[in-house]
Every structure is written in C-alpha cells, then in structure tokens.
PDB file of C-alpha atoms in Angstrom:
ATOM      1  CA  UNK A   1      24.058 -40.874   1.579  1.00 63.00           C
ATOM      2  CA  UNK A   2      26.859 -42.344   3.680  1.00 72.00           C
ATOM      3  CA  UNK A   3      26.689 -45.655   5.520  1.00 67.00           C
ATOM      4  CA  UNK A   4      29.128 -48.122   7.100  1.00 72.00           C
ATOM      5  CA  UNK A   5      29.142 -51.857   6.629  1.00 72.00           C
ATOM      6  CA  UNK A   6      29.854 -53.661   9.914  1.00 72.00           C
ATOM      7  CA  UNK A   7      32.025 -56.801  10.202  1.00 75.00           C
ATOM      8  CA  UNK A   8      29.219 -58.586  12.032  1.00 76.00           C
ATOM      9  CA  UNK A   9      27.762 -60.080   8.874  1.00 73.00           C
ATOM     10  CA  UNK A  10      24.435 -58.501   9.717  1.00 78.00           C
ATOM     11  CA  UNK A  11      22.234 -57.625   6.717  1.00 74.00           C
ATOM     12  CA  UNK A  12      21.895 -53.908   6.329  1.00 72.00           C
ATOM     13  CA  UNK A  13      19.005 -52.284   4.596  1.00 75.00           C
ATOM     14  CA  UNK A  14      19.606 -48.836   3.150  1.00 72.00           C
ATOM     15  CA  UNK A  15      16.731 -46.906   1.619  1.00 72.00           C
ATOM     16  CA  UNK A  16      17.043 -43.846  -0.550  1.00 67.00           C
ATOM     17  CA  UNK A  17      14.210 -41.883  -1.950  1.00 61.00           C
ATOM     18  CA  UNK A  18      14.171 -38.903  -4.237  1.00 67.00           C
ATOM     19  CA  UNK A  19      11.879 -36.029  -3.502  1.00 73.00           C
ATOM     20  CA  UNK A  20      10.671 -33.859  -6.290  1.00 85.00           C
ATOM     21  CA  UNK A  21      11.866 -30.257  -6.048  1.00 91.00           C
ATOM     22  CA  UNK A  22       9.173 -27.685  -5.354  1.00 94.00           C
ATOM     23  CA  UNK A  23       9.377 -23.965  -6.058  1.00 95.00           C
ATOM     24  CA  UNK A  24       6.585 -21.628  -4.914  1.00 96.00           C
ATOM     25  CA  UNK A  25       6.270 -18.327  -6.812  1.00 97.00           C
ATOM     26  CA  UNK A  26       4.235 -15.419  -5.470  1.00 97.00           C
ATOM     27  CA  UNK A  27       3.400 -12.198  -7.316  1.00 97.00           C
ATOM     28  CA  UNK A  28       2.816  -9.242  -4.971  1.00 96.00           C
ATOM     29  CA  UNK A  29       2.167  -5.512  -4.849  1.00 95.00           C
ATOM     30  CA  UNK A  30       5.456  -3.884  -3.773  1.00 94.00           C
ATOM     31  CA  UNK A  31       3.713  -1.421  -1.424  1.00 93.00           C
ATOM     32  CA  UNK A  32       1.329  -3.623   0.550  1.00 94.00           C
ATOM     33  CA  UNK A  33       2.406  -7.214  -0.186  1.00 94.00           C
ATOM     34  CA  UNK A  34      -1.034  -8.200  -1.497  1.00 95.00           C
ATOM     35  CA  UNK A  35      -1.168 -10.938  -4.127  1.00 96.00           C
ATOM     36  CA  UNK A  36      -1.404  -9.672  -7.708  1.00 95.00           C
ATOM     37  CA  UNK A  37      -3.239 -11.477 -10.442  1.00 95.00           C
ATOM     38  CA  UNK A  38      -2.889 -10.997 -14.165  1.00 96.00           C
ATOM     39  CA  UNK A  39       0.906 -10.977 -14.568  1.00 97.00           C
ATOM     40  CA  UNK A  40       2.328 -13.349 -17.181  1.00 97.00           C
ATOM     41  CA  UNK A  41       5.393 -15.056 -15.692  1.00 98.00           C
ATOM     42  CA  UNK A  42       7.863 -17.573 -17.064  1.00 98.00           C
ATOM     43  CA  UNK A  43      10.731 -19.725 -15.819  1.00 97.00           C
ATOM     44  CA  UNK A  44      13.689 -19.959 -18.189  1.00 97.00           C
ATOM     45  CA  UNK A  45      16.657 -22.346 -17.992  1.00 97.00           C
ATOM     46  CA  UNK A  46      19.619 -19.976 -17.558  1.00 96.00           C
ATOM     47  CA  UNK A  47      22.041 -22.240 -19.393  1.00 95.00           C
ATOM     48  CA  UNK A  48      19.962 -23.073 -22.465  1.00 95.00           C
ATOM     49  CA  UNK A  49      17.540 -20.122 -22.554  1.00 95.00           C
ATOM     50  CA  UNK A  50      14.637 -22.528 -23.018  1.00 96.00           C
ATOM     51  CA  UNK A  51      11.294 -21.761 -21.393  1.00 97.00           C
ATOM     52  CA  UNK A  52      10.441 -24.312 -18.711  1.00 96.00           C
ATOM     53  CA  UNK A  53       6.983 -23.035 -17.751  1.00 97.00           C
ATOM     54  CA  UNK A  54       4.761 -19.988 -18.374  1.00 97.00           C
ATOM     55  CA  UNK A  55       1.611 -19.037 -16.434  1.00 97.00           C
ATOM     56  CA  UNK A  56      -0.667 -16.144 -15.480  1.00 97.00           C
ATOM     57  CA  UNK A  57      -0.539 -15.133 -11.826  1.00 97.00           C
ATOM     58  CA  UNK A  58      -3.589 -15.491  -9.595  1.00 96.00           C
ATOM     59  CA  UNK A  59      -4.266 -14.620  -5.969  1.00 95.00           C
ATOM     60  CA  UNK A  60      -2.818 -18.035  -5.057  1.00 96.00           C
ATOM     61  CA  UNK A  61       0.933 -18.822  -5.209  1.00 97.00           C
ATOM     62  CA  UNK A  62       2.073 -20.860  -8.229  1.00 97.00           C
ATOM     63  CA  UNK A  63       3.828 -24.191  -7.629  1.00 97.00           C
ATOM     64  CA  UNK A  64       6.510 -25.574  -9.946  1.00 95.00           C
ATOM     65  CA  UNK A  65       7.696 -29.138  -9.439  1.00 93.00           C
ATOM     66  CA  UNK A  66      10.605 -31.113 -10.820  1.00 92.00           C
ATOM     67  CA  UNK A  67      13.219 -28.464 -11.596  1.00 94.00           C
ATOM     68  CA  UNK A  68      16.727 -29.892 -11.677  1.00 92.00           C
ATOM     69  CA  UNK A  69      18.743 -29.660  -8.438  1.00 91.00           C
ATOM     70  CA  UNK A  70      21.824 -27.465  -8.680  1.00 92.00           C
ATOM     71  CA  UNK A  71      20.678 -25.813 -11.896  1.00 95.00           C
ATOM     72  CA  UNK A  72      20.117 -22.062 -12.315  1.00 96.00           C
ATOM     73  CA  UNK A  73      16.883 -20.619 -13.652  1.00 97.00           C
ATOM     74  CA  UNK A  74      15.473 -17.149 -14.264  1.00 97.00           C
ATOM     75  CA  UNK A  75      11.990 -15.990 -13.246  1.00 98.00           C
ATOM     76  CA  UNK A  76      10.852 -13.360 -15.777  1.00 97.00           C
ATOM     77  CA  UNK A  77       7.777 -11.205 -15.976  1.00 97.00           C
ATOM     78  CA  UNK A  78       6.505 -11.115 -19.553  1.00 97.00           C
ATOM     79  CA  UNK A  79       3.703  -8.639 -18.821  1.00 96.00           C
ATOM     80  CA  UNK A  80       2.607  -6.861 -15.656  1.00 95.00           C
ATOM     81  CA  UNK A  81      -0.971  -6.466 -14.426  1.00 95.00           C
ATOM     82  CA  UNK A  82      -2.799  -3.294 -15.430  1.00 91.00           C
ATOM     83  CA  UNK A  83      -1.463  -0.168 -13.647  1.00 92.00           C
ATOM     84  CA  UNK A  84       1.786  -1.913 -12.584  1.00 95.00           C
ATOM     85  CA  UNK A  85       5.361  -1.786 -13.859  1.00 95.00           C
ATOM     86  CA  UNK A  86       7.213  -4.967 -14.830  1.00 95.00           C
ATOM     87  CA  UNK A  87       9.596  -6.294 -12.189  1.00 96.00           C
ATOM     88  CA  UNK A  88      13.211  -7.181 -12.879  1.00 96.00           C
ATOM     89  CA  UNK A  89      14.269 -10.771 -13.483  1.00 97.00           C
ATOM     90  CA  UNK A  90      15.024 -13.023 -10.502  1.00 97.00           C
ATOM     91  CA  UNK A  91      17.803 -15.563 -10.948  1.00 97.00           C
ATOM     92  CA  UNK A  92      17.715 -18.571  -8.623  1.00 96.00           C
ATOM     93  CA  UNK A  93      19.396 -21.922  -8.173  1.00 95.00           C
ATOM     94  CA  UNK A  94      17.490 -25.029  -7.114  1.00 94.00           C
ATOM     95  CA  UNK A  95      19.006 -25.976  -3.760  1.00 90.00           C
ATOM     96  CA  UNK A  96      20.104 -29.485  -2.877  1.00 84.00           C
ATOM     97  CA  UNK A  97      18.505 -29.468   0.591  1.00 80.00           C
ATOM     98  CA  UNK A  98      15.162 -30.430  -0.982  1.00 73.00           C
ATOM     99  CA  UNK A  99      13.312 -27.782   1.005  1.00 85.00           C
ATOM    100  CA  UNK A 100      10.476 -25.945  -0.706  1.00 91.00           C
ATOM    101  CA  UNK A 101      11.920 -22.736  -2.132  1.00 94.00           C
ATOM    102  CA  UNK A 102       9.875 -19.529  -2.162  1.00 95.00           C
ATOM    103  CA  UNK A 103      10.297 -16.769  -4.724  1.00 96.00           C
ATOM    104  CA  UNK A 104       8.452 -13.471  -4.362  1.00 97.00           C
ATOM    105  CA  UNK A 105       8.306 -11.052  -7.282  1.00 97.00           C
ATOM    106  CA  UNK A 106       6.967  -7.595  -6.490  1.00 96.00           C
ATOM    107  CA  UNK A 107       5.562  -4.987  -8.872  1.00 96.00           C
ATOM    108  CA  UNK A 108       5.400  -1.257  -8.232  1.00 95.00           C
ATOM    109  CA  UNK A 109       2.304   0.678  -9.222  1.00 93.00           C
ATOM    110  CA  UNK A 110       2.650   2.804 -12.352  1.00 91.00           C
ATOM    111  CA  UNK A 111       3.021   6.432 -11.256  1.00 85.00           C
ATOM    112  CA  UNK A 112      -0.004   8.564 -12.076  1.00 80.00           C
ATOM    113  CA  UNK A 113       1.019  11.427 -14.313  1.00 77.00           C
ATOM    114  CA  UNK A 114      -0.901  14.680 -14.182  1.00 75.00           C
ATOM    115  CA  UNK A 115      -0.722  16.490 -17.499  1.00 74.00           C
ATOM    116  CA  UNK A 116      -0.472  20.273 -17.208  1.00 73.00           C
ATOM    117  CA  UNK A 117      -2.235  21.979 -20.096  1.00 72.00           C
ATOM    118  CA  UNK A 118      -0.939  25.422 -19.272  1.00 69.00           C
ATOM    119  CA  UNK A 119      -4.503  26.774 -19.217  1.00 70.00           C
ATOM    120  CA  UNK A 120      -5.062  28.301 -15.797  1.00 71.00           C
ATOM    121  CA  UNK A 121      -7.891  30.620 -16.858  1.00 71.00           C
ATOM    122  CA  UNK A 122     -10.276  31.547 -14.060  1.00 76.00           C
ATOM    123  CA  UNK A 123     -13.792  30.651 -15.179  1.00 78.00           C
ATOM    124  CA  UNK A 124     -15.832  32.797 -12.760  1.00 81.00           C
ATOM    125  CA  UNK A 125     -14.565  36.231 -13.941  1.00 81.00           C
ATOM    126  CA  UNK A 126     -15.192  35.221 -17.567  1.00 80.00           C
ATOM    127  CA  UNK A 127     -18.657  34.027 -16.702  1.00 83.00           C
ATOM    128  CA  UNK A 128     -19.388  37.337 -14.936  1.00 84.00           C
ATOM    129  CA  UNK A 129     -18.225  39.335 -17.985  1.00 86.00           C
ATOM    130  CA  UNK A 130     -20.362  37.249 -20.386  1.00 84.00           C
ATOM    131  CA  UNK A 131     -23.393  37.527 -18.079  1.00 87.00           C
ATOM    132  CA  UNK A 132     -22.872  41.301 -17.715  1.00 88.00           C
ATOM    133  CA  UNK A 133     -22.580  41.728 -21.481  1.00 87.00           C
ATOM    134  CA  UNK A 134     -25.754  39.695 -21.983  1.00 86.00           C
ATOM    135  CA  UNK A 135     -27.683  41.891 -19.531  1.00 89.00           C
ATOM    136  CA  UNK A 136     -26.334  45.051 -21.205  1.00 86.00           C
ATOM    137  CA  UNK A 137     -27.447  43.802 -24.648  1.00 86.00           C
ATOM    138  CA  UNK A 138     -30.896  42.954 -23.243  1.00 85.00           C
ATOM    139  CA  UNK A 139     -31.277  46.419 -21.652  1.00 85.00           C
ATOM    140  CA  UNK A 140     -30.210  48.159 -24.881  1.00 85.00           C
ATOM    141  CA  UNK A 141     -32.593  46.020 -26.916  1.00 81.00           C
ATOM    142  CA  UNK A 142     -35.548  46.877 -24.669  1.00 82.00           C
ATOM    143  CA  UNK A 143     -34.729  50.612 -24.777  1.00 80.00           C
ATOM    144  CA  UNK A 144     -34.566  50.525 -28.563  1.00 81.00           C
ATOM    145  CA  UNK A 145     -37.934  48.696 -28.658  1.00 77.00           C
ATOM    146  CA  UNK A 146     -39.589  51.362 -26.517  1.00 75.00           C
ATOM    147  CA  UNK A 147     -38.372  54.154 -28.741  1.00 71.00           C
TER     148      UNK A 147
END
C-alpha cells in the first residue's frame, strides 16, 4: 500500500487489513455441467508435495480458505464418482488480487463397452426345428401305439 506524508503536520491514519484467500472448487459432468458428488479431491502444495486438504465432492461447491498468496498448488482427483473417468490435475496459483478464485474440474462419463460374444445364432429357426422334431416324435409314438 502506498501513501504520501504531507508537510502540513497533519496526522495521517493508514489502515491495512488482510483478507483471507478463498478458492471455490466445483466438480462437474463434462457433458452437461451438472455438479458431481462422490469424487475424492485433494489440494497439494506444488513445492513441498504435502496435502493441504482432502474432501469428497457434493452437489455444492467446496470452499478452501487461507491458501498462501503467490504460491502454486495442484488440485488432484484421487477417485472419480461411479461411471466417470478421473480428470487430469489442475495446477493453480493463488492470485494477489484477493478475489475469490474458481476452479472447475470436469469428469467424462466412462464409455459403455458392448462385448461381442461372436454368437449370432438365430433363435427362431432353431426353435422351429426343435418343435418340428418334437411333433414328429409324437406322431411316430402314437402310430407305434396304435399298431
């Protein structure tokens, strides 16, 4: 904070106050932007590798207060919600402007895999053959009974 002292002899009062840094983290579906719950996320100090905070995502954004200004951190996803892939890490630096910083981490849905068994047998023709054979056996049985 800059200030100038005047030659007038007037008493100047200068006030400084520190605001606590605030980071808002949101976990979203990459396709529709809806909030995702159930992801385990962590903030790691880039320099030291130490974990600063770990939490499980909810429908509401997560607020982190008091990170050091000018320092770099990494937002990591430890585990993704069911049916989602883990997102890549997000590196960020806490800005000096003291504005609330927003981080959005998005997960893509896990692709659905259809397993081909190689069996493309048509059921109806087989059923017709089995039914026909059953009728033939029944007819032969009745003829042999009559004789």
